Coordinates of C-alpha atoms in Angstrom, one line a residue:
Chain O
M1 CA -43.9 -0.6 -15.7
T2 CA -43.3 -4.2 -16.3
A3 CA -40.9 -3.1 -19.2
K4 CA -39.1 -1.0 -16.8
L5 CA -38.8 -3.6 -14.3
K6 CA -37.5 -6.0 -16.8
A7 CA -35.0 -3.5 -17.9
I8 CA -33.1 -3.7 -14.5
P9 CA -30.2 -6.0 -14.7
I10 CA -29.8 -9.0 -12.5
S11 CA -27.0 -7.4 -10.6
A12 CA -29.2 -4.5 -9.8
W13 CA -31.9 -6.9 -8.4
L14 CA -29.4 -8.7 -6.2
G15 CA -28.4 -5.4 -4.8
L16 CA -32.0 -4.3 -4.3
I17 CA -32.8 -7.7 -2.4
I18 CA -29.7 -7.4 -0.2
V19 CA -30.6 -3.7 0.6
T20 CA -34.1 -4.5 1.4
L21 CA -33.2 -7.5 3.4
N22 CA -30.7 -5.3 5.5
L23 CA -33.4 -2.5 6.1
F24 CA -35.7 -5.2 7.2
V25 CA -33.2 -6.4 9.8
F26 CA -32.3 -2.8 10.6
I27 CA -36.0 -2.1 11.6
L28 CA -37.1 -5.5 13.2
G29 CA -33.6 -6.9 14.1
P30 CA -33.9 -7.1 17.9
M31 CA -37.6 -8.2 17.6
L32 CA -36.5 -11.3 15.3
A33 CA -33.6 -12.4 17.6
P34 CA -34.1 -15.4 19.5
Y35 CA -31.8 -14.6 22.3
G36 CA -30.9 -11.1 23.8
Q37 CA -27.7 -9.4 22.8
N38 CA -25.8 -9.6 26.0
E39 CA -27.5 -13.0 27.2
I40 CA -24.9 -15.8 27.7
V41 CA -26.3 -18.9 26.4
G42 CA -23.1 -21.5 26.4
A43 CA -19.7 -21.9 26.2
P44 CA -17.3 -19.2 24.2
F45 CA -16.9 -20.1 20.5
D46 CA -19.3 -23.2 20.5
P47 CA -19.6 -23.8 16.8
P48 CA -22.8 -23.3 14.6
S49 CA -25.6 -25.7 15.5
A50 CA -29.3 -26.1 14.8
Q51 CA -29.9 -24.0 17.9
F52 CA -27.4 -21.3 17.3
W53 CA -27.2 -21.0 13.5
F54 CA -23.9 -18.8 13.6
G55 CA -22.4 -20.5 16.8
L56 CA -21.4 -18.4 20.0
D57 CA -19.1 -15.5 20.4
Q58 CA -16.1 -15.2 22.6
N59 CA -18.4 -14.7 25.7
G60 CA -20.7 -17.3 24.8
R61 CA -23.5 -15.2 23.4
D62 CA -25.5 -16.2 20.3
M63 CA -23.8 -14.9 17.2
F64 CA -26.9 -14.7 15.2
S65 CA -29.0 -12.7 17.7
R66 CA -25.9 -10.2 18.1
L67 CA -25.8 -9.8 14.3
L68 CA -29.6 -9.0 14.2
A69 CA -29.3 -6.5 17.2
G70 CA -26.2 -5.1 15.9
A71 CA -27.9 -4.0 12.8
Q72 CA -29.3 -1.2 14.7
M73 CA -26.1 0.3 15.6
S74 CA -24.1 -0.5 12.6
I75 CA -26.6 0.8 9.9
G76 CA -28.3 3.4 12.3
V77 CA -25.2 5.2 13.1
S78 CA -24.0 5.4 9.4
L79 CA -27.4 6.3 8.0
A80 CA -27.5 9.0 10.4
A81 CA -24.2 10.4 9.7
S82 CA -25.0 10.1 5.9
L83 CA -28.3 11.9 6.3
I84 CA -26.9 14.8 8.5
S85 CA -24.0 15.2 6.0
F86 CA -26.3 15.7 3.1
C87 CA -28.4 18.1 5.1
I88 CA -25.0 20.2 5.8
G89 CA -23.4 19.7 2.4
I90 CA -26.4 20.2 -0.2
P91 CA -27.5 23.6 1.1
L92 CA -23.9 24.8 1.3
G93 CA -23.3 23.6 -2.0
F94 CA -26.2 25.3 -3.5
I95 CA -25.6 28.5 -1.9
A96 CA -21.9 28.5 -2.9
A97 CA -23.0 27.8 -6.7
L98 CA -25.7 30.3 -6.8
F99 CA -23.9 33.2 -5.0
G100 CA -20.4 32.6 -6.4
G101 CA -18.1 35.2 -5.6
W102 CA -16.4 35.2 -2.1
V103 CA -19.0 32.9 -0.5
D104 CA -18.1 30.4 -3.0
T105 CA -14.3 31.0 -2.5
V106 CA -14.3 31.1 1.4
L107 CA -16.5 27.7 1.4
S108 CA -14.6 25.9 -1.3
R109 CA -11.2 26.7 0.4
I110 CA -12.4 25.4 3.7
V111 CA -13.6 22.2 2.0
D112 CA -10.3 21.8 0.0
T113 CA -8.1 22.1 3.3
V114 CA -10.4 19.5 5.3
M115 CA -10.1 17.3 2.3
C116 CA -6.4 17.4 2.3
I117 CA -6.2 15.4 5.4
P118 CA -7.3 11.5 5.2
V119 CA -10.8 11.3 6.6
L120 CA -9.7 8.6 9.0
I121 CA -6.8 10.7 10.4
S122 CA -9.3 13.7 11.0
A123 CA -11.5 11.4 12.6
L124 CA -9.0 9.9 14.9
V125 CA -7.9 13.5 16.0
V126 CA -11.4 14.5 17.0
L127 CA -12.0 11.2 18.8
Q128 CA -8.8 11.8 20.7
A129 CA -9.9 15.3 21.9
L130 CA -13.7 14.3 22.7
G131 CA -13.6 10.7 23.3
S132 CA -15.9 8.1 21.5
S133 CA -19.6 8.2 22.0
V134 CA -22.4 7.7 19.5
P135 CA -23.3 11.4 19.0
V136 CA -19.5 12.3 18.7
L137 CA -19.2 9.6 16.0
I138 CA -22.1 10.6 14.1
F139 CA -21.4 14.3 13.9
T140 CA -17.6 13.9 13.3
I141 CA -18.2 11.7 10.3
A142 CA -21.3 13.7 9.0
L143 CA -19.0 17.0 9.2
L144 CA -16.0 15.2 7.5
D145 CA -18.1 13.6 4.8
S146 CA -20.3 16.8 3.9
T147 CA -17.3 18.1 2.1
R148 CA -17.8 15.5 -0.4
V149 CA -21.4 16.2 -0.7
F150 CA -20.7 19.8 -0.9
R151 CA -18.4 19.4 -3.9
L152 CA -20.9 17.4 -5.8
A153 CA -23.9 19.7 -4.8
R154 CA -22.0 22.7 -6.0
V155 CA -21.0 21.1 -9.2
V156 CA -24.5 20.0 -10.1
A157 CA -26.1 23.1 -8.9
Q158 CA -23.7 25.3 -11.1
G159 CA -24.7 23.1 -14.1
I160 CA -28.4 23.5 -13.5
S161 CA -28.4 27.2 -12.6
V162 CA -27.3 28.2 -16.2
L163 CA -29.9 26.1 -17.9
E164 CA -32.9 28.0 -19.4
Y165 CA -35.7 27.2 -16.8
A166 CA -33.7 28.2 -14.0
E167 CA -32.5 31.4 -15.9
T168 CA -36.3 32.0 -16.5
A169 CA -37.0 31.6 -12.8
R170 CA -34.5 34.1 -11.8
L171 CA -35.7 36.6 -14.4
R172 CA -39.3 36.1 -13.1
G173 CA -37.9 37.6 -9.7
E174 CA -38.3 34.0 -7.8
S175 CA -36.5 34.2 -4.4
L176 CA -33.4 32.1 -3.6
F177 CA -35.4 29.8 -1.6
W178 CA -37.7 29.2 -4.6
L179 CA -34.8 28.7 -6.9
I180 CA -33.1 26.2 -4.7
T181 CA -36.4 24.1 -3.8
R182 CA -38.3 24.2 -7.0
E183 CA -35.6 24.6 -9.7
I184 CA -32.3 23.0 -8.4
L185 CA -33.2 20.5 -5.9
P186 CA -35.5 18.4 -8.1
N187 CA -33.3 18.3 -11.0
A188 CA -30.1 17.6 -8.8
L189 CA -31.8 14.7 -7.2
P190 CA -30.8 11.8 -9.5
P191 CA -27.1 12.4 -9.0
L192 CA -27.7 13.2 -5.3
I193 CA -29.3 9.9 -4.8
A194 CA -26.6 7.9 -6.4
E195 CA -24.0 9.9 -4.3
F196 CA -26.2 9.2 -1.2
G197 CA -25.7 5.4 -1.9
M198 CA -22.0 5.8 -2.2
R199 CA -21.5 8.0 0.8
F200 CA -23.5 5.6 2.8
C201 CA -21.3 2.6 1.8
F202 CA -18.3 4.9 2.7
T203 CA -19.5 6.1 6.3
F204 CA -20.9 2.3 6.8
L205 CA -17.3 0.8 6.2
F206 CA -15.7 3.7 8.0
V207 CA -17.9 3.3 11.2
A208 CA -17.4 -0.5 11.0
G209 CA -13.6 0.4 10.5
L210 CA -13.4 2.4 13.4
S211 CA -15.4 -0.1 15.6
F212 CA -13.1 -2.7 14.6
L213 CA -10.2 -0.5 15.9
G214 CA -11.8 -0.1 19.0
L215 CA -12.8 3.6 18.7
G216 CA -16.2 3.2 17.3
I217 CA -19.4 2.0 18.9
Q218 CA -18.6 1.0 22.4
P219 CA -19.9 -1.9 24.5
P220 CA -22.5 -3.0 25.6
F221 CA -24.0 -2.4 22.3
A222 CA -23.6 -4.9 19.6
D223 CA -22.2 -3.7 16.3
W224 CA -20.8 -5.5 13.4
G225 CA -17.3 -4.0 13.2
G226 CA -16.8 -4.4 16.9
M227 CA -18.0 -8.0 16.8
V228 CA -15.1 -8.8 14.3
K229 CA -12.5 -7.2 16.6
D230 CA -13.8 -9.2 19.7
N231 CA -13.8 -12.6 17.9
Q232 CA -10.7 -11.9 16.0
Q233 CA -8.5 -14.4 17.7
A234 CA -10.8 -17.2 17.1
I235 CA -9.7 -17.3 13.3
L236 CA -6.3 -18.7 14.6
Y237 CA -8.0 -21.6 15.7
G238 CA -9.7 -22.2 12.3
L239 CA -13.0 -21.0 13.8
Y240 CA -15.2 -18.7 11.6
A241 CA -16.7 -16.6 14.3
P242 CA -15.4 -13.2 13.0
L243 CA -16.1 -14.1 9.6
F244 CA -20.0 -13.8 10.2
P245 CA -20.1 -10.0 11.1
A246 CA -17.3 -9.3 8.5
A247 CA -19.5 -10.9 5.8
A248 CA -22.6 -8.9 7.0
I249 CA -20.6 -5.7 6.5
A250 CA -19.2 -6.8 3.1
L251 CA -22.5 -8.1 2.0
L252 CA -24.3 -4.8 2.6
T253 CA -21.5 -2.9 1.1
I254 CA -21.6 -5.1 -2.0
G255 CA -25.4 -4.5 -2.2
V256 CA -25.5 -0.9 -2.1
N257 CA -22.6 -0.6 -4.5
L258 CA -24.6 -2.8 -7.1
V259 CA -27.5 -0.6 -6.9
V260 CA -25.5 2.6 -7.0
D261 CA -23.6 1.1 -10.1
W262 CA -26.9 0.5 -11.8
L263 CA -28.1 4.1 -10.9
L264 CA -25.0 5.6 -12.3
N265 CA -25.2 3.3 -15.4
S266 CA -29.0 3.7 -16.3
G267 CA -28.4 7.3 -17.5
A268 CA -30.9 8.6 -14.9
A269 CA -28.0 10.0 -12.8
V270 CA -25.7 11.6 -15.4
Q271 CA -27.4 14.8 -15.7
G272 CA -25.1 17.6 -14.4
A273 CA -23.2 15.4 -12.6
D274 CA -20.0 15.8 -14.8
R275 CA -17.3 13.9 -12.9
Chain A
M1 CA 6.3 24.3 -17.4
I2 CA 8.9 25.2 -15.0
E3 CA 6.6 28.0 -13.5
L4 CA 3.8 25.7 -13.3
I5 CA 5.6 23.2 -11.1
L6 CA 7.1 25.8 -9.1
K7 CA 3.5 27.1 -8.3
R8 CA 2.7 23.6 -7.4
V9 CA 5.3 23.1 -4.9
A10 CA 4.1 26.6 -3.4
L11 CA 0.6 25.5 -3.1
G12 CA 1.9 22.3 -1.5
I13 CA 3.7 24.0 1.3
L14 CA 0.6 26.3 1.8
T15 CA -1.6 23.2 2.2
L16 CA 0.9 21.5 4.6
L17 CA 0.5 24.9 6.7
L18 CA -3.2 24.8 6.7
V19 CA -3.3 21.2 7.3
S20 CA -1.1 21.6 10.4
A21 CA -3.3 24.5 11.5
L22 CA -6.3 22.3 11.4
I23 CA -4.9 19.3 13.2
F24 CA -3.8 21.7 15.9
A25 CA -7.2 23.1 16.0
G26 CA -8.8 19.6 16.1
T27 CA -6.7 18.6 19.0
Q28 CA -7.9 21.5 21.0
L29 CA -11.6 20.7 21.1
L30 CA -11.5 19.3 24.3
P31 CA -13.5 21.0 26.9
G32 CA -11.2 21.8 29.6
D33 CA -7.6 21.1 29.0
V34 CA -4.8 18.4 28.9
A35 CA -3.5 19.3 32.3
S36 CA -7.0 18.4 34.1
A37 CA -7.4 15.3 31.9
I38 CA -4.0 14.3 33.1
L39 CA -4.3 14.8 36.8
G40 CA -8.0 13.7 36.8
Q41 CA -9.3 13.5 40.1
N42 CA -6.2 14.3 42.2
A43 CA -5.9 17.8 40.6
T44 CA -5.4 20.5 43.0
P45 CA -5.3 24.2 41.7
Q46 CA -1.6 24.5 42.5
S47 CA -0.8 21.2 40.7
L48 CA -2.8 22.2 37.9
A49 CA -1.1 25.5 37.4
A50 CA 2.2 23.9 37.8
L51 CA 1.5 21.3 35.0
R52 CA -0.2 23.9 32.8
Q53 CA 3.1 25.9 32.9
D54 CA 5.2 22.8 32.4
L55 CA 3.3 21.9 29.2
G56 CA 3.1 25.5 28.1
L57 CA -0.7 25.7 28.3
D58 CA -0.8 28.9 30.0
L59 CA 0.1 30.6 26.6
P60 CA -2.6 31.5 24.1
A61 CA -3.5 29.0 21.4
W62 CA -1.7 30.7 18.5
Q63 CA 1.4 30.9 20.5
R64 CA 1.2 27.2 21.2
Y65 CA 0.7 26.3 17.7
L66 CA 3.9 28.1 16.6
T67 CA 5.9 26.5 19.3
W68 CA 4.5 23.2 18.1
L69 CA 5.3 24.0 14.3
Q70 CA 8.7 25.2 15.2
G71 CA 9.2 21.9 17.0
F72 CA 8.1 20.0 14.2
A73 CA 10.3 21.9 11.9
T74 CA 13.4 21.1 14.2
G75 CA 12.5 17.6 14.9
D76 CA 11.4 18.1 18.5
L77 CA 7.8 16.5 18.5
G78 CA 7.3 16.7 22.3
M79 CA 6.9 14.4 25.0
S80 CA 4.4 11.4 25.1
L81 CA 1.8 11.9 28.0
A82 CA 1.4 8.2 28.6
N83 CA 5.1 7.3 29.2
R84 CA 7.1 10.5 29.2
Q85 CA 9.3 9.4 26.3
P86 CA 10.3 11.8 23.4
V87 CA 7.3 11.4 20.5
A88 CA 10.1 11.5 18.1
D89 CA 11.8 8.4 19.2
L90 CA 8.7 6.5 19.5
L91 CA 7.1 7.7 16.0
W92 CA 9.9 7.5 13.5
P93 CA 10.8 3.9 13.6
R94 CA 7.1 3.0 13.4
F95 CA 6.7 5.5 10.6
G96 CA 9.5 3.5 8.8
N97 CA 7.8 0.1 9.3
T98 CA 4.5 1.7 7.9
M99 CA 6.1 3.3 4.9
A100 CA 8.1 -0.2 4.2
L101 CA 4.8 -2.2 4.3
A102 CA 3.0 0.4 2.0
A103 CA 5.9 0.4 -0.5
Y104 CA 5.9 -3.4 -0.5
A105 CA 2.1 -3.3 -1.3
A106 CA 2.7 -0.6 -3.9
I107 CA 5.3 -2.1 -5.8
V108 CA 3.2 -5.3 -6.3
S109 CA -0.1 -3.6 -6.8
V110 CA 0.7 -0.6 -9.1
P111 CA 1.9 -2.5 -12.2
I112 CA -0.8 -5.3 -11.8
A113 CA -3.5 -2.7 -11.6
V114 CA -2.3 -0.5 -14.6
L115 CA -2.0 -3.2 -16.9
L116 CA -5.3 -5.0 -16.0
G117 CA -7.0 -1.5 -16.4
L118 CA -5.2 -1.0 -19.7
A119 CA -6.1 -4.6 -20.8
A120 CA -9.8 -4.1 -19.6
A121 CA -10.1 -0.7 -21.5
V122 CA -8.7 -1.9 -24.8
R123 CA -11.1 -4.9 -24.7
R124 CA -14.2 -2.7 -23.5
G125 CA -17.4 -4.5 -23.2
G126 CA -15.6 -7.9 -24.0
I127 CA -15.9 -10.9 -21.6
F128 CA -12.5 -10.1 -20.1
D129 CA -13.6 -6.5 -19.3
R130 CA -17.0 -7.4 -17.8
G131 CA -15.6 -10.5 -15.9
I132 CA -12.8 -8.4 -14.2
N133 CA -15.2 -5.5 -13.6
I134 CA -17.5 -7.8 -11.5
V135 CA -14.5 -9.2 -9.6
A136 CA -13.1 -5.6 -9.0
L137 CA -16.5 -4.3 -7.8
A138 CA -16.7 -7.0 -5.2
F139 CA -13.0 -6.7 -3.9
V140 CA -13.7 -2.9 -3.6
S141 CA -16.7 -3.4 -1.4
L142 CA -14.9 -5.9 1.0
P143 CA -13.6 -4.5 4.1
E144 CA -9.8 -5.0 4.7
Y145 CA -10.4 -7.2 7.9
F146 CA -12.7 -9.5 5.9
L147 CA -9.9 -10.0 3.3
G148 CA -7.2 -10.2 6.0
L149 CA -9.2 -12.7 8.1
L150 CA -9.9 -14.9 5.2
L151 CA -6.2 -14.9 4.2
I152 CA -5.2 -15.8 7.6
L153 CA -7.7 -18.7 7.6
F154 CA -6.5 -20.0 4.4
L155 CA -2.9 -19.3 4.1
S156 CA -1.7 -19.4 7.7
V157 CA -4.2 -21.5 9.7
Q158 CA -5.2 -24.2 7.1
F159 CA -2.0 -24.4 4.8
N160 CA 0.4 -22.9 7.3
L161 CA 2.2 -21.2 4.4
L162 CA 2.7 -17.7 6.1
P163 CA 2.4 -16.4 9.6
S164 CA -0.8 -14.9 10.9
L165 CA 0.9 -12.1 12.8
A166 CA 3.5 -9.7 11.3
D167 CA 6.0 -9.8 13.8
T168 CA 9.0 -7.6 12.9
Y169 CA 11.9 -6.5 14.8
A170 CA 14.9 -4.6 13.9
G171 CA 17.9 -6.3 12.4
M172 CA 15.4 -8.8 10.9
S173 CA 16.9 -10.5 7.7
F174 CA 15.2 -9.4 4.6
P175 CA 13.6 -12.6 3.6
D176 CA 12.2 -13.2 7.2
W177 CA 10.7 -9.6 6.8
L178 CA 9.2 -10.5 3.5
R179 CA 7.6 -13.7 5.0
A180 CA 6.3 -11.8 8.1
T181 CA 4.7 -9.0 6.0
T182 CA 3.4 -10.8 3.1
L183 CA 0.0 -11.3 4.4
P184 CA -0.6 -7.7 5.3
A185 CA 0.9 -6.6 2.1
L186 CA -1.3 -9.0 0.3
T187 CA -4.4 -7.8 1.8
L188 CA -3.7 -4.2 0.9
V189 CA -2.7 -5.3 -2.7
L190 CA -6.1 -6.9 -3.0
V191 CA -8.0 -3.8 -1.9
T192 CA -5.9 -1.3 -4.0
V193 CA -5.5 -3.3 -7.2
A194 CA -9.4 -3.3 -7.6
Q195 CA -9.8 0.0 -7.0
M196 CA -6.8 1.2 -9.1
M197 CA -7.8 -0.9 -12.0
R198 CA -11.3 0.5 -12.1
M199 CA -9.9 4.0 -12.2
T200 CA -7.2 3.4 -14.6
R201 CA -9.6 1.5 -17.0
T202 CA -11.9 4.7 -16.8
A203 CA -8.9 7.2 -17.3
V204 CA -7.7 5.2 -20.3
L205 CA -11.4 5.1 -21.7
S206 CA -11.7 8.8 -21.6
V207 CA -8.9 9.0 -23.8
M208 CA -9.9 6.3 -26.2
D209 CA -13.1 8.3 -26.8
Q210 CA -11.1 11.2 -28.2
A211 CA -11.3 12.0 -32.1
Y212 CA -7.6 11.5 -32.6
V213 CA -7.6 8.0 -31.3
E214 CA -10.5 7.3 -33.7
T215 CA -8.6 8.8 -36.5
A216 CA -5.7 6.7 -35.7
F217 CA -7.9 3.5 -36.0
L218 CA -9.4 4.8 -39.1
K219 CA -5.9 5.2 -40.6
G220 CA -5.7 1.6 -40.3
L221 CA -3.1 1.5 -37.4
R222 CA -2.9 -1.7 -35.3
T223 CA -4.6 -1.5 -31.9
K224 CA -1.3 -2.0 -30.2
R225 CA 0.3 1.0 -32.0
V226 CA -3.0 3.1 -31.2
V227 CA -2.9 2.4 -27.7
L228 CA 0.7 2.6 -27.0
R229 CA 1.6 5.6 -29.2
H230 CA -1.6 7.7 -29.4
A231 CA -3.7 6.8 -26.3
L232 CA -1.2 6.0 -23.5
P233 CA 1.0 9.2 -23.6
N234 CA -2.1 11.2 -22.9
A235 CA -3.5 8.7 -20.5
A236 CA -0.2 8.9 -18.5
A237 CA -1.1 12.1 -16.6
P238 CA -4.5 10.7 -15.3
I239 CA -2.9 7.2 -14.6
V240 CA -0.4 9.0 -12.4
N241 CA -3.1 10.6 -10.5
V242 CA -5.0 7.3 -10.0
V243 CA -1.8 5.6 -8.7
A244 CA -1.1 8.6 -6.4
F245 CA -4.6 8.7 -5.1
N246 CA -4.3 4.8 -4.1
I247 CA -0.8 5.2 -2.5
A248 CA -2.1 7.9 -0.4
Y249 CA -5.1 5.6 0.3
L250 CA -2.7 2.9 1.3
I251 CA -1.1 5.3 3.9
T252 CA -4.4 5.4 5.8
G253 CA -5.5 1.8 4.7
V254 CA -2.6 0.5 6.6
V255 CA -4.2 1.5 9.9
L256 CA -6.7 -1.3 9.7
V257 CA -4.4 -3.7 8.2
E258 CA -1.9 -3.2 10.9
A259 CA -4.7 -3.8 13.5
I260 CA -5.5 -7.0 11.9
F261 CA -2.0 -8.4 11.6
N262 CA -0.8 -6.6 14.8
Y263 CA 2.0 -5.0 12.7
N264 CA 4.1 -2.4 14.6
G265 CA 3.5 0.5 12.5
L266 CA 2.4 4.2 12.7
G267 CA -1.3 3.4 12.3
R268 CA -1.5 1.0 15.3
F269 CA 0.5 3.4 17.2
M270 CA -1.7 6.3 16.5
V271 CA -4.9 4.2 17.4
D272 CA -3.3 3.1 20.7
A273 CA -2.4 6.9 21.3
V274 CA -6.0 7.9 20.5
A275 CA -7.3 5.3 22.9
K276 CA -5.1 6.6 25.6
R277 CA -5.8 10.1 24.7
D278 CA -2.2 10.9 24.4
L279 CA -2.5 14.4 22.9
P280 CA 1.3 15.2 21.6
L281 CA 1.6 11.5 20.1
V282 CA -1.8 12.0 18.3
Q283 CA -1.0 15.4 16.9
A284 CA 2.5 14.3 15.7
A285 CA 1.0 11.1 14.0
A286 CA -1.8 13.0 12.4
M287 CA 0.5 15.7 11.3
V288 CA 3.1 13.0 9.9
F289 CA 0.1 11.1 8.0
G290 CA -1.3 14.4 6.7
A291 CA 2.2 15.5 5.4
A292 CA 2.8 12.2 3.8
Y293 CA -0.7 12.5 2.1
V294 CA -0.1 16.1 0.9
I295 CA 3.4 15.4 -0.4
L296 CA 2.3 12.5 -2.3
N297 CA -0.5 14.4 -3.9
S298 CA 1.8 17.2 -4.8
I299 CA 4.3 14.8 -6.4
A300 CA 1.6 13.4 -8.5
D301 CA 0.2 16.7 -9.7
I302 CA 4.2 17.6 -10.6
A303 CA 4.4 14.4 -12.4
A304 CA 1.3 14.8 -14.4
I305 CA 2.4 18.3 -15.2
A306 CA 5.7 16.8 -16.5
L307 CA 4.0 14.0 -18.1
N308 CA 1.4 16.0 -20.0
P309 CA 2.6 16.1 -23.9
R310 CA 0.8 19.4 -24.3
L311 CA 2.9 21.1 -21.6
R312 CA 6.0 19.5 -22.7
H313 CA 5.7 20.5 -26.4
P314 CA 4.5 24.2 -26.0
R315 CA 3.2 25.5 -29.2

């Protein structure tokens, strides 16, 4: 075990530490925050001090507390969207791979068409029609992103379903459910876990981007993308206010990317994922 | 080869049609309809019916789709709901602005990225390769607004070299335009170079692993010759794909960058339209973005077919 731990490169350690720290803030954030997320504690854009570590925002609220509280929305929405997109993409991808024929053709063509439109543009069209709210955000992003998951799950399952053990199970007369849950899923997990990291990065940046555009998570909830937007003007006066939430977004993305890079390079994830 | 290209063009047109249908369907998700959304509380059954007829909402969806598509083909994009101006007059100048910014960024970033990717691939595992990979990974992870804000802070606020807002107007002189758009273009360049360089490196490496490249090395040829004469022609097609993928990314990446620098482009325009829930504007902007994306990808595929040595010299 220690040998295995030693084999983890420094960059991956750094990534793991960043991700753990963020999860910690995600779960405990509001409890750790010294002030309420909408509590006005001083003058707008007060600079960082011993009392307010990251200074105050455009309304005089404590930046540090809002960052801690905002983790819940920023990370929560993207985590929910990624989880749902995997719950949609993986079963459909496996079914397309196992059934083949017209099921595969129909599903693949639909996915190809959706993927022909840039995700941001599709999301904007849906947000125009339905307006922006947390459930709409989560389901729109999950649906759009499930196309990518579908593609990967399909390729991986196709690779596994022709291997001997899957063939044997089929000849034994095992049901489709058994095939998917006992033969394909366990063997498809390593590439899918790496993909989950990448998809989470993407949805996280995407949610933050939409919030930065004013179309994502709406006030009064604090969220990192929206905080960048709200404090953006301060940069013109040489104040660092919008850089704190932007750096928080960048830091988590780098952390997840470092972990994913290590997973992909460690060889654990290559099986079946021929891309 | 000609046949392959024609097939690809036909596929592109089919894709465009499917994309238009999907965008149209997406804008119809609204429960209720546009008429009640416009009139809101003041709606009477008569005014609703009149507006519905005015907007053609009394027709079935597929008929409205065909009318919309026909309008698009003839250049009539409908009227904006918010200010009652023709969408086409509002949209095309901003589309031009967006394309100009994307072109500026692409002209700078493509050569840099391809050269860096090639250099990293040739010196695989070396200090240069490892160093540039770490830097690229960092830049790929940085959101556009983080880079953009840093650039504003350093280049515009502290050293006062470039304006922080990309104010452009019609009839602006070219040097002035360049000055105004350099910061947004630089932001786009930083993000795309990192991504493109990583993908170019992977594409070249997969060719460098081929047996004929090894043979060329074993024959005692110099690295430069092997790379330029043996590897590069075969890596050209994947590199073109990488470039097209990133230019396509540029087209949507500008949406965020335009918001940071307050640039008067199609992206910011579309975001404003979404906030105002101006249906015809959003539909038209989405279609223009979607079409640009599909056309770029088709051009890339066709270029890849034309560049593939195996297809050019059929045996």
